[in-house]
XYZ file of C-alpha atoms in Angstrom:
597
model
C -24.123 -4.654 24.810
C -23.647 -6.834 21.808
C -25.289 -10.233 20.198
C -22.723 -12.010 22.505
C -23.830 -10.362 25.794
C -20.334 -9.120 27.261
C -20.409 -7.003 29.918
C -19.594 -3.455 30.065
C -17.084 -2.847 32.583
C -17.010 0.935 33.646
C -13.024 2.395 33.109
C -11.282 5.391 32.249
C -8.968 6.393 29.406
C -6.253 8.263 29.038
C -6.036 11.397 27.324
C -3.498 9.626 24.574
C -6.333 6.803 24.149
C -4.725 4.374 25.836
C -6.509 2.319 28.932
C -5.965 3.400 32.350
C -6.470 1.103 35.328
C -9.995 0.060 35.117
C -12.548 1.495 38.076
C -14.603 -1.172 40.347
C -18.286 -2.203 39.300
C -19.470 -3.955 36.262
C -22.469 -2.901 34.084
C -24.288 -5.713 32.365
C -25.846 -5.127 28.945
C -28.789 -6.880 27.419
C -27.983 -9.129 24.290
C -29.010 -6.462 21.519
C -28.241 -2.820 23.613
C -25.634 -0.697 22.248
C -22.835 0.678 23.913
C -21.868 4.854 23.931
C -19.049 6.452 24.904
C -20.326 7.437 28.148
C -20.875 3.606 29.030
C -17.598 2.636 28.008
C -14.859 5.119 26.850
C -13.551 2.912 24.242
C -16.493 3.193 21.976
C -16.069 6.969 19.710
C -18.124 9.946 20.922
C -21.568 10.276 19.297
C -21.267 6.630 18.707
C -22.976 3.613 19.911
C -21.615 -0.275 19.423
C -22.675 -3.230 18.903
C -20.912 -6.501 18.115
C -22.592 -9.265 15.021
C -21.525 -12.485 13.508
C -22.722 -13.693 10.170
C -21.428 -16.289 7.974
C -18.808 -15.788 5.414
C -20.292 -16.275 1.490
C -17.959 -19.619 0.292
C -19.979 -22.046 1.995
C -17.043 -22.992 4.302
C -18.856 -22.771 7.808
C -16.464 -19.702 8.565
C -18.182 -17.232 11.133
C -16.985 -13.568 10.959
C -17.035 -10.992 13.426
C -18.343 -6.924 13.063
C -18.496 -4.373 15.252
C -21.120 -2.207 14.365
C -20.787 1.927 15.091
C -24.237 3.606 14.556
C -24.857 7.268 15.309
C -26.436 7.011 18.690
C -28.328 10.295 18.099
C -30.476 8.337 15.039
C -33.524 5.682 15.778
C -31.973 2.074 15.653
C -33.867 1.750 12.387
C -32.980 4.598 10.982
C -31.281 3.928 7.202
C -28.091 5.328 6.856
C -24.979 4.884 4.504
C -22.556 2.443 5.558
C -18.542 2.542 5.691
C -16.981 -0.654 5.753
C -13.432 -2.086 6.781
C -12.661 -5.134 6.552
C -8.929 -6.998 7.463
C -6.543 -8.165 10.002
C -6.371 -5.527 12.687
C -9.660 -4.978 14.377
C -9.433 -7.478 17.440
C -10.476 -6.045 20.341
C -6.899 -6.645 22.079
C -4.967 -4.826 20.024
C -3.882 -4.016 16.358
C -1.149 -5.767 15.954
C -0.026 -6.987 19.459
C -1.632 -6.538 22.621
C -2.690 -2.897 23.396
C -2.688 -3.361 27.005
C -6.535 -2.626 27.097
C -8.402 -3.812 30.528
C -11.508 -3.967 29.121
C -13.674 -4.933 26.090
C -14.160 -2.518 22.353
C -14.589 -2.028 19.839
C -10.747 -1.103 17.737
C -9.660 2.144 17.781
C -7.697 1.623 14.229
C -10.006 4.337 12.243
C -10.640 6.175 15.305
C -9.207 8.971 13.834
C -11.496 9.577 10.621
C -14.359 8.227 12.806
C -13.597 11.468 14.847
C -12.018 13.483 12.446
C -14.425 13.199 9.780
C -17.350 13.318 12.171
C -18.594 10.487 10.553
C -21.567 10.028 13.417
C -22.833 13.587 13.181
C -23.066 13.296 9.218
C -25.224 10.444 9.642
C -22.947 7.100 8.576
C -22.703 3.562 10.176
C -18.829 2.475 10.394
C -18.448 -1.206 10.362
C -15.375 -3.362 11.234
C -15.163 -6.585 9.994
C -12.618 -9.015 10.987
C -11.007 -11.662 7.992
C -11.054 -14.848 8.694
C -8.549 -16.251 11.288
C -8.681 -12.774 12.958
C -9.846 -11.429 15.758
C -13.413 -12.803 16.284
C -13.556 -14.611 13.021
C -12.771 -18.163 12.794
C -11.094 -19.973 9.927
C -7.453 -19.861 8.508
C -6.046 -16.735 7.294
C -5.088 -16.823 3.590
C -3.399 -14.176 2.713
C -6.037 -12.527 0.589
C -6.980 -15.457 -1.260
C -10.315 -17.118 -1.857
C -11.303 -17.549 1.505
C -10.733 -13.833 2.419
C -12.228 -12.686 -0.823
C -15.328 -14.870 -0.586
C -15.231 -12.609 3.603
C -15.246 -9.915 1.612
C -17.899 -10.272 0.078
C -19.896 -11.454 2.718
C -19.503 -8.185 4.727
C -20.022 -5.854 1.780
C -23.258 -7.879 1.490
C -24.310 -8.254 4.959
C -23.495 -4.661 5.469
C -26.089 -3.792 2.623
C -28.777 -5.897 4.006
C -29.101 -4.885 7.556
C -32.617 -2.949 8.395
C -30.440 0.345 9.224
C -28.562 0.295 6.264
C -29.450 2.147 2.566
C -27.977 -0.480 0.741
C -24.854 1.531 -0.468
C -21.793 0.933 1.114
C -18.414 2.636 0.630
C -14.809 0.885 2.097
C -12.141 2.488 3.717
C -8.488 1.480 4.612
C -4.962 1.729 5.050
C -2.541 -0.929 4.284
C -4.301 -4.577 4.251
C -7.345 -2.893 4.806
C -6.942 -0.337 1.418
C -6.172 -4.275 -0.298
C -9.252 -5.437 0.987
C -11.011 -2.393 -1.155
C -8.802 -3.143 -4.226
C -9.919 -6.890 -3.714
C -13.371 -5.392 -3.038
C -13.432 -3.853 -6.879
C -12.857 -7.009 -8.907
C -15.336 -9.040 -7.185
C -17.759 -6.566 -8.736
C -20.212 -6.268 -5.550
C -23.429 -4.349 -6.570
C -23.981 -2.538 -3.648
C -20.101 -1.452 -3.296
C -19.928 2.087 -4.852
C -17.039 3.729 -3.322
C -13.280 2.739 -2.414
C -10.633 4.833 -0.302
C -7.729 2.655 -0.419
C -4.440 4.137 1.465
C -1.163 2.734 0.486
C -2.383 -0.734 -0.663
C -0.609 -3.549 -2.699
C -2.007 -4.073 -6.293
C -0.741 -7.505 -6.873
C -0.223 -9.158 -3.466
C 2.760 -11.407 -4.904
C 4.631 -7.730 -5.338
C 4.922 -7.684 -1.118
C 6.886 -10.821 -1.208
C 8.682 -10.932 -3.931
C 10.063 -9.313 -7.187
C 10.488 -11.594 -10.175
C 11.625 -14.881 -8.439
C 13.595 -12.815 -5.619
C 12.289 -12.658 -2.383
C 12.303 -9.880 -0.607
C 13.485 -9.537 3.202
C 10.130 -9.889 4.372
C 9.169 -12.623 2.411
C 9.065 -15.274 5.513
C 8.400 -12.574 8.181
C 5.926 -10.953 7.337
C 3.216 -14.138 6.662
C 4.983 -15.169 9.811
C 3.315 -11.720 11.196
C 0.130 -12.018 10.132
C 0.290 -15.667 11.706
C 1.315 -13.508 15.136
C -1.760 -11.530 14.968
C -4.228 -14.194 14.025
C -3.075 -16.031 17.726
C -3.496 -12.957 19.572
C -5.259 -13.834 22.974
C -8.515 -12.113 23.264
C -9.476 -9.970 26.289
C -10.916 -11.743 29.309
C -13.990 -9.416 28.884
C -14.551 -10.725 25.600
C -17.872 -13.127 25.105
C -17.447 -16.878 25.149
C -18.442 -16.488 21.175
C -15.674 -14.147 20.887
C -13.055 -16.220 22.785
C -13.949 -19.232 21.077
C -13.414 -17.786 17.959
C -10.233 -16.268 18.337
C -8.866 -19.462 19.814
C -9.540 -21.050 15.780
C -5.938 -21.733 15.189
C -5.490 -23.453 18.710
C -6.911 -26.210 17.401
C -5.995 -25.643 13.546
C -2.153 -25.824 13.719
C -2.415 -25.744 9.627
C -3.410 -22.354 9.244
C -0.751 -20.680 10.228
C 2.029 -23.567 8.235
C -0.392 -23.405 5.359
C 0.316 -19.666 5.152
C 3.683 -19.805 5.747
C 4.134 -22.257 3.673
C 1.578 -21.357 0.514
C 2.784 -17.855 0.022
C 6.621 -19.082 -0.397
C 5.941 -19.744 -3.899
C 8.399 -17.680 -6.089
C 6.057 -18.174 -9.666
C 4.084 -15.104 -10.108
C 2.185 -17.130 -12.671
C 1.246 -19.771 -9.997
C -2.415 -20.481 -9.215
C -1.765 -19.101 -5.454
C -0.995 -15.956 -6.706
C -2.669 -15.159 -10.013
C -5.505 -15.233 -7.414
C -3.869 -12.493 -5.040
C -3.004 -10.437 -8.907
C -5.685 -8.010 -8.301
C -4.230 -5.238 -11.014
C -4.329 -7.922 -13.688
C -8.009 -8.826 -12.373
C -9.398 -5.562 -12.637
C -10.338 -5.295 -15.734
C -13.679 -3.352 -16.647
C -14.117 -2.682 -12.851
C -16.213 -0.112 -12.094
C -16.638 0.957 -8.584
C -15.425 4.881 -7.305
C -11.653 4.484 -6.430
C -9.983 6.899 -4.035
C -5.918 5.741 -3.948
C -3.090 7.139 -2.296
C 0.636 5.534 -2.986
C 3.980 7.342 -1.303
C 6.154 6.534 -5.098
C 9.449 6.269 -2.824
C 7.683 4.435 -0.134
C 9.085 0.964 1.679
C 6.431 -0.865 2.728
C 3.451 -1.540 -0.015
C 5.674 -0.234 -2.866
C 4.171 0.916 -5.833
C 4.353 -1.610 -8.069
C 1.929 -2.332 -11.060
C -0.201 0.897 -9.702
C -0.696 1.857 -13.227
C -1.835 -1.408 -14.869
C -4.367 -1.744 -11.998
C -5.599 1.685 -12.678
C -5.448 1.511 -16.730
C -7.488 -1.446 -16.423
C -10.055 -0.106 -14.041
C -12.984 2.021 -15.978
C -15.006 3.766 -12.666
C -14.135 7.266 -11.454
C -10.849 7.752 -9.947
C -9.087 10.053 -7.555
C -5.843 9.839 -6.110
C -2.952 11.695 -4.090
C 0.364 10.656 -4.730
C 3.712 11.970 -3.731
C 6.964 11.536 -1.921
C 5.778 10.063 1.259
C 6.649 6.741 3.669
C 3.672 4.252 4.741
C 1.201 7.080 5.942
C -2.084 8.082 6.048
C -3.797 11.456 4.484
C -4.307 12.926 7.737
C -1.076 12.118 9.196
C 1.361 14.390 11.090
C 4.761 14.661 12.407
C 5.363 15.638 16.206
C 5.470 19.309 14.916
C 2.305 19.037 12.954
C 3.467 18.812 9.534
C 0.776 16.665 7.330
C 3.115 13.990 6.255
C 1.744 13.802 2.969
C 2.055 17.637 2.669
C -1.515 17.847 1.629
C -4.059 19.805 3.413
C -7.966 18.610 3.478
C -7.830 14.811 3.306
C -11.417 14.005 5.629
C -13.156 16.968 3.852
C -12.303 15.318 0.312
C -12.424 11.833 1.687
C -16.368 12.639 2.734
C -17.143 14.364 -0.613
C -16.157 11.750 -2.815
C -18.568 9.403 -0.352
C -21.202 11.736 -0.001
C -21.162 11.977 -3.846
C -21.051 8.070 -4.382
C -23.514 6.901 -1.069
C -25.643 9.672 -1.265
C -25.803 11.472 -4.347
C -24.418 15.064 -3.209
C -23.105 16.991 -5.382
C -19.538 18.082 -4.209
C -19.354 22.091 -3.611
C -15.739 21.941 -4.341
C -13.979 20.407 -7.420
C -11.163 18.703 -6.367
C -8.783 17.724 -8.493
C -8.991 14.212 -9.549
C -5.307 13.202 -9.091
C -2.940 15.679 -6.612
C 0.670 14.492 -7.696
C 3.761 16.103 -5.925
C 6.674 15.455 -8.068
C 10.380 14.885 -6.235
C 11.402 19.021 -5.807
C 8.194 18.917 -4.065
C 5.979 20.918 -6.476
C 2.633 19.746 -6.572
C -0.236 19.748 -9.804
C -3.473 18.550 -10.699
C -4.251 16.087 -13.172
C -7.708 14.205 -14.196
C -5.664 10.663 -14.676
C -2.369 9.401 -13.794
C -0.108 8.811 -15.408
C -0.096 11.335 -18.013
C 2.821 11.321 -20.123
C 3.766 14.278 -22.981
C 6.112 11.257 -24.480
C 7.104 7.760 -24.687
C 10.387 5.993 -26.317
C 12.754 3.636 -26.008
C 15.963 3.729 -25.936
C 19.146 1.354 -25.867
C 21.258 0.866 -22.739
C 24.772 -0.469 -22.753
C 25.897 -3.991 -23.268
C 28.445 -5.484 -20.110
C 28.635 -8.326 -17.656
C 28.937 -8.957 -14.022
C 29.380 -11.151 -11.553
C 26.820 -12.068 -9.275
C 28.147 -12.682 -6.228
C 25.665 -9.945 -3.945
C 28.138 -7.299 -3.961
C 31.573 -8.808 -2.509
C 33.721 -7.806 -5.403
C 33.665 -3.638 -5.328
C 32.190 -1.535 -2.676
C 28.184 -1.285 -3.980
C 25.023 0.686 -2.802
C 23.451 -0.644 -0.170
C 20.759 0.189 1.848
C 20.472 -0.388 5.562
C 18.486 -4.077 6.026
C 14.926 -3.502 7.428
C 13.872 -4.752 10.194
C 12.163 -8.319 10.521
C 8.790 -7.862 10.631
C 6.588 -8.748 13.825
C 2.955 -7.961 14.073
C 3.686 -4.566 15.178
C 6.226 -4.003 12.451
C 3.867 -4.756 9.292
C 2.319 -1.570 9.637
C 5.628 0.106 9.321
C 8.266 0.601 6.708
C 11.880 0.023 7.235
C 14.240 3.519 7.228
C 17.004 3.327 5.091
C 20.435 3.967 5.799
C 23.250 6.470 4.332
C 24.365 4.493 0.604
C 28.301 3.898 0.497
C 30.349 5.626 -2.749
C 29.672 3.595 -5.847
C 31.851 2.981 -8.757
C 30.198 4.289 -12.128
C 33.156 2.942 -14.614
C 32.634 0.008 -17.104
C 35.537 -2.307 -17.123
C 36.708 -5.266 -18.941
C 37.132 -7.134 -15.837
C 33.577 -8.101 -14.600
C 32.524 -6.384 -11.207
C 29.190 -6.533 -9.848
C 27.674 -3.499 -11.992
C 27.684 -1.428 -15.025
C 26.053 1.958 -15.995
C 24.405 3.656 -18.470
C 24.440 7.398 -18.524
C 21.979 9.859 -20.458
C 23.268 13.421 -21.669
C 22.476 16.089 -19.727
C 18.877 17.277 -19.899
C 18.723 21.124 -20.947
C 15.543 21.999 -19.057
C 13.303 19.932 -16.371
C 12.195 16.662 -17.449
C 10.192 14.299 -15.360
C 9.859 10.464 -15.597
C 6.746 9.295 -14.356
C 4.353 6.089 -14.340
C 6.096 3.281 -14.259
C 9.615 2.305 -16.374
C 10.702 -1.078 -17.759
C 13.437 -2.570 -18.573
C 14.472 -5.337 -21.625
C 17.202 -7.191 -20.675
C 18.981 -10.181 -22.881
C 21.183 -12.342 -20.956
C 23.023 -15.305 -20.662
C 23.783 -16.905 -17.138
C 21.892 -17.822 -13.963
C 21.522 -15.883 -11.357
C 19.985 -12.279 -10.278
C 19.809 -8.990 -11.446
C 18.960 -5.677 -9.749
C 18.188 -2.499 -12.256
C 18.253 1.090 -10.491
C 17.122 4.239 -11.864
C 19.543 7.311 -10.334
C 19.221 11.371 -10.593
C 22.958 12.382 -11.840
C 24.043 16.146 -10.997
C 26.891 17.627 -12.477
C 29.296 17.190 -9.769
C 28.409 13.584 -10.030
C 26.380 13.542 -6.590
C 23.418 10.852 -7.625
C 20.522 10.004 -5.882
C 18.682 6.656 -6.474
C 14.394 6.950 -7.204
C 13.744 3.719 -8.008
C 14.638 -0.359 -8.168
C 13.622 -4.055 -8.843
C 15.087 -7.272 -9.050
C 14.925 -10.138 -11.330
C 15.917 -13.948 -11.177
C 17.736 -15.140 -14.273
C 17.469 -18.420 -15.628
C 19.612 -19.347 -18.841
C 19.346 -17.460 -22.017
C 16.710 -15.669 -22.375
C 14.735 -12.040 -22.165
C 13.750 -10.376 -19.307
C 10.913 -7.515 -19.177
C 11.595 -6.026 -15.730
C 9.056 -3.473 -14.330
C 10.282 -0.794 -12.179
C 8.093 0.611 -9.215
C 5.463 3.542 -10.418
C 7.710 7.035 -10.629
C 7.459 10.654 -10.854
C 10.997 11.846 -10.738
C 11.726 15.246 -12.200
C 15.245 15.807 -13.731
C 16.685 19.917 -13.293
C 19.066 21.077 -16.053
C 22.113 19.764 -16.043
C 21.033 16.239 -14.198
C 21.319 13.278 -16.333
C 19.717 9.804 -15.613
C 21.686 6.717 -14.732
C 21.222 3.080 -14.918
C 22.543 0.796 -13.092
C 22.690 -3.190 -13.825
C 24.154 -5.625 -11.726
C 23.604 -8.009 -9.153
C 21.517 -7.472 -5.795
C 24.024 -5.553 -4.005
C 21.334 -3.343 -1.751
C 19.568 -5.060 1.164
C 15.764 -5.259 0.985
C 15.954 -8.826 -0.871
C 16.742 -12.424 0.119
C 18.176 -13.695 -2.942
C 21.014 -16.099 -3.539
C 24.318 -14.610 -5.177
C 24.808 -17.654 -8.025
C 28.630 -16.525 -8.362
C 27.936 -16.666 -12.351
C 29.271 -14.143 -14.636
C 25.959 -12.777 -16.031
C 26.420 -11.372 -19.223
C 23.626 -9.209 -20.483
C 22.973 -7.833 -24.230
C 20.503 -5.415 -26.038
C 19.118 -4.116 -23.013
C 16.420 -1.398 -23.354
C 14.735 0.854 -21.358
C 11.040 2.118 -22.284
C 10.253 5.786 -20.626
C 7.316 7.570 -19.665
C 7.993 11.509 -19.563
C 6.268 14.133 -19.313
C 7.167 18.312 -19.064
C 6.710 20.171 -16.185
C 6.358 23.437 -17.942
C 2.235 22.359 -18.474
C 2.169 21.812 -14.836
C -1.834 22.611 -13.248
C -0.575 23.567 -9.568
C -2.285 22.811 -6.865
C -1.749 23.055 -2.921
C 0.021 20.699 -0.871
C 3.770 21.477 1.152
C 6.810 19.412 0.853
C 6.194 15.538 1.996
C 8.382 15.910 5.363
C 10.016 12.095 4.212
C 11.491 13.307 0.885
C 14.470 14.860 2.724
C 14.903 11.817 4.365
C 14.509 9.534 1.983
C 17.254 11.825 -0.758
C 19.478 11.960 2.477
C 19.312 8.022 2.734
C 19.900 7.312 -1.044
C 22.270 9.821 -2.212
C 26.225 9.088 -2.892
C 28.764 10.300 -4.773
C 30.146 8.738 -7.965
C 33.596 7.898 -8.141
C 33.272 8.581 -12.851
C 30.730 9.011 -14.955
C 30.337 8.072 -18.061
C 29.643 9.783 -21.587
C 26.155 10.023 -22.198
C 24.546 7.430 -25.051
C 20.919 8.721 -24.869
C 18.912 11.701 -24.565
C 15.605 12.023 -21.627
C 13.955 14.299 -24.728
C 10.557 15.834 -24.540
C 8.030 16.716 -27.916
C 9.278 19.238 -29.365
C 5.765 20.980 -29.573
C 2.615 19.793 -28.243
């Protein structure tokens, strides 16, 4: 069966994919024989697995695990291109908990492009490489640091070198997985020439926190990833396996190391100017193939566009009005969740082109954006912006106190997160009435209003804001759509810790909001009234001067369609963050396009 020698014990599997009761009788394997589907259901049709361990490239004695999927119709030397994915969710057990498998495989996490791309038939080795800490890997988990980074490059390496392999390999992943690949590009690996990264984080401090506030899941979630890393392995696993996964047993550090380590608040910090992968990719080259949901919860998009400005390879990307999902996702009555048809097709000819030099037959657009009324366009970069000002918000103070003083908007608190819940962002909840009026008695927010726009403007890539203040304590700056009859909807957020006085550049999460006629754009300064953060209310008056915001906009009426459906989440996510406002203001700037182009 594998390098480790496990057996193969003959079961059946449901029609869902999940195990059923295992049959008597036991199969053994020799130390080097692959496994097929018809010797052990877990392993993909047309496929046939095997299980290595190599070391990983920093010199620390760290073994890593792979399991190996060849096409089983091909020679055992027969050179093919090789996909890689490498993170924290390919133990044999389970994902992120326990599966409730009764026998040993190979992870059924990619099954789905595995199958629906027909990756075996086209002629590609899929590899799955577990980071250190995980699954059969030992070492401590770090939180894709150095260690995990120097793992990374190990398995893009080893997966070059092996005898069945051209040499090229692409990544693929969702989640920690699509980090890996973003981590993947900066290390500048010669024999990495394509990355499809779904909904990753470009700067891992971003996950944690915003600023110098922590974010709800800033203890949880390394606390979930700690979960994962001590999940038991199944008794069918090799004693090289078990042994392995049984690292942190005797390592109690690793998992109070990374609980402890990633609690640092200072962006600037050592830990995590190593984990700032958008500042680190500069000059990168390597074929990038992103998705990011702009109004998602989980891996927001935050600093999306410096990661991409600084990157100089070939780029593709969809991005739209979606939750944590993959491309080929689809709700229970069948509706792609990111609205977009085609996603293996274009996924395989954006690796055929990079790992084997195929010319596509069809030319896809190189970024497929759908905008908030759900009208999607082609563009060859994002962002692309027709315009881009400044322009000067209103002066006013508050009190941070987290929202006790005046009813405030406030989302529904996610969930803690446990190893199953990483995976998964938090829903929000229905947003109580706000107040919009400035008063000279300090409550816990003030606006800014825009006038009215005369015909659709959108806001896109990613807005900052200036802020001059005097006072400790936090601040939380929220972008709203305005409609006449003073029903808003909020599009965007971040939060700041403020220290004294001094200026704060805040950068909001990557956007691409488009305003109808009549709507006019609010901002909204004050402290962290909406749930989603940990920080601590200071009860200081915070008074804040010359604030400025900087805009990116662009005008629809230049719009390149393209197909794609409405993102089922959008009519969620408006439901969840609309309200009504109680006054609105005058307007004191104008969301203004060129007046030619």
């Amino acid at each position: 069966m594998s390098a480790a020698g496990a057996l193969a014990i003959i079961t059946t599997v449901s029609a869902g994919g999940s195990p059923a009761a295992a049959q008597t009788g036991a199969v053994a394997a020799a130390a080097d024989e692959s496994i097929t589907h018809e010797e052990n259901p877990r392993v993909p049709e047309g496929a046939a697995w095997t299980e290595a361990y190599f070391p990983s490239s920093d010199g620390s004695g760290v073994e890593l695990h792979a399991d190996v999927l060849r096409p089983a119709h091909l020679p055992a030397n027969a050179k093919t291109p090789v996909i890689l994915s490498i993170g924290p969710y390919f133990a044999h057990a389970g994902q992120t908990d326990p599966e409730g498998w009764d026998r040993v495989g190979p992870s059924a996490r990619f099954q789905d492009f595995i199958d629906g791309a027909d990756l075996m038939a086209r002629g590609y080795t899929f590899v799955m490489v577990d980071l250190r800490g995980f699954g059969g890997s030992t070492g401590c988990l770090d939180f894709l640091g150095p260690g995990e980074q120097a793992d990374i490059k190990a398995a893009v390496e080893w997966s070059a070198s092996r005898p069945w392999s051209t040499g090229k390999v692409g990544m693929y992943g969702k989640s920690y997985d699509a980090n890996t690949g973003l981590a993947a590009n900066v290390l500048k690996l010669k024999p990495l020439r394509a990355i499809v990264a779904q909904e990753p984080t470009w700067n891992r401090y971003n996950y944690l926190f915003s600023n110098g506030v922590p974010r709800s899941n800033a203890t949880s979630s390394p606390r979930g990833y700690g979960s994962i890393a001590t999940m038991a392995p199944l008794a069918d696993d090799s004693d090289r396996y078990k042994a392995n996964a049984q690292y942190e047993a005797s390592h109690p550090e690793c998992l109070s190391n990374n609980q402890t380590d990633t609690q640092d608040p200072d962006p600037t910090s050592p830990y995590w100017r190593a984990r700032d992968f958008a500042t680190r990719a500069v000059g990168t080259h390597t074929p990038l193939f992103v998705t990011s949901g702009f109004i998602e919860d989980n891996t927001k998009p935050e600093d999306m566009e410096q990661y991409l400005d600084n990157h100089k390879g070939p780029e593709r990307g969809w991005l739209g009005q979606w939750e944590h999902v993959r491309g080929n996702d689809t709700t229970a009555d069948g509706r792609l969740k990111m609205g977009r048809a085609g996603w293996f097709d274009e996924v395989m000819r954006f690796y055929d082109q990079y790992l084997r030099g195929i010319k596509p037959s069809v030319a896809d657009p190189a970024f497929a954006v759908e905008d908030s009324l759900a009208n999607w366009r082609a563009q060859a970069t994002w962002p692309k912006a027709d315009s881009s000002y400044r322009v000067r918000l209103s002066s006013g103070r508050y009190v941070d106190d987290g929202g006790a003083t005046q009813s405030a908007a406030r989302l529904a608190a996610p969930p803690q997160a446990k190893g199953s819940d990483i995976e998964n962002a938090p829903s929000a909840g229905p947003l109580a009435p706000v107040q919009a009026e400035n008063t000279d008695a300090p409550g816990n927010n003030f606006w800014t209003f825009s006038t009215p726009v005369t015909k659709q403007v959108r806001i896109t890539a990613t807005p900052e804001v200036t802020l001059k203040t005097t006072g400790q304590g936090n601040v939380l700056v929220r972008l709203w759509d305005v409609a006449p009859d003073g029903t808003a909807t909020m599009f965007n957020e971040n939060a700041a810790l403020l220290a004294g006085s001094r200026s704060t550049l805040i950068e909001l999460k990557a956007t691409d909001w488009t305003f109808e006629p009549g709507h006019r754009l609010g901002v909204q300064i004050g402290t962290v009234s909406a749930s989603g953060w940990r920080d601590v209310p200071s009860g200081q008056t915070i008074k804040v001067s010359d604030a400025r915001l900087a805009l990116d906009v662009q005008d629809p009426r230049f719009d390149v369609p393209t197909q794609g459906d409405r993102s089922p989440y959008l009519d969620r996510y408006v439901a969840a963050n609309t309200t009504t406002l109680s006054d609105v203001g005058p307007g004191t700037f104008e969301l203004k396009l060129p007046h030619s182009r």
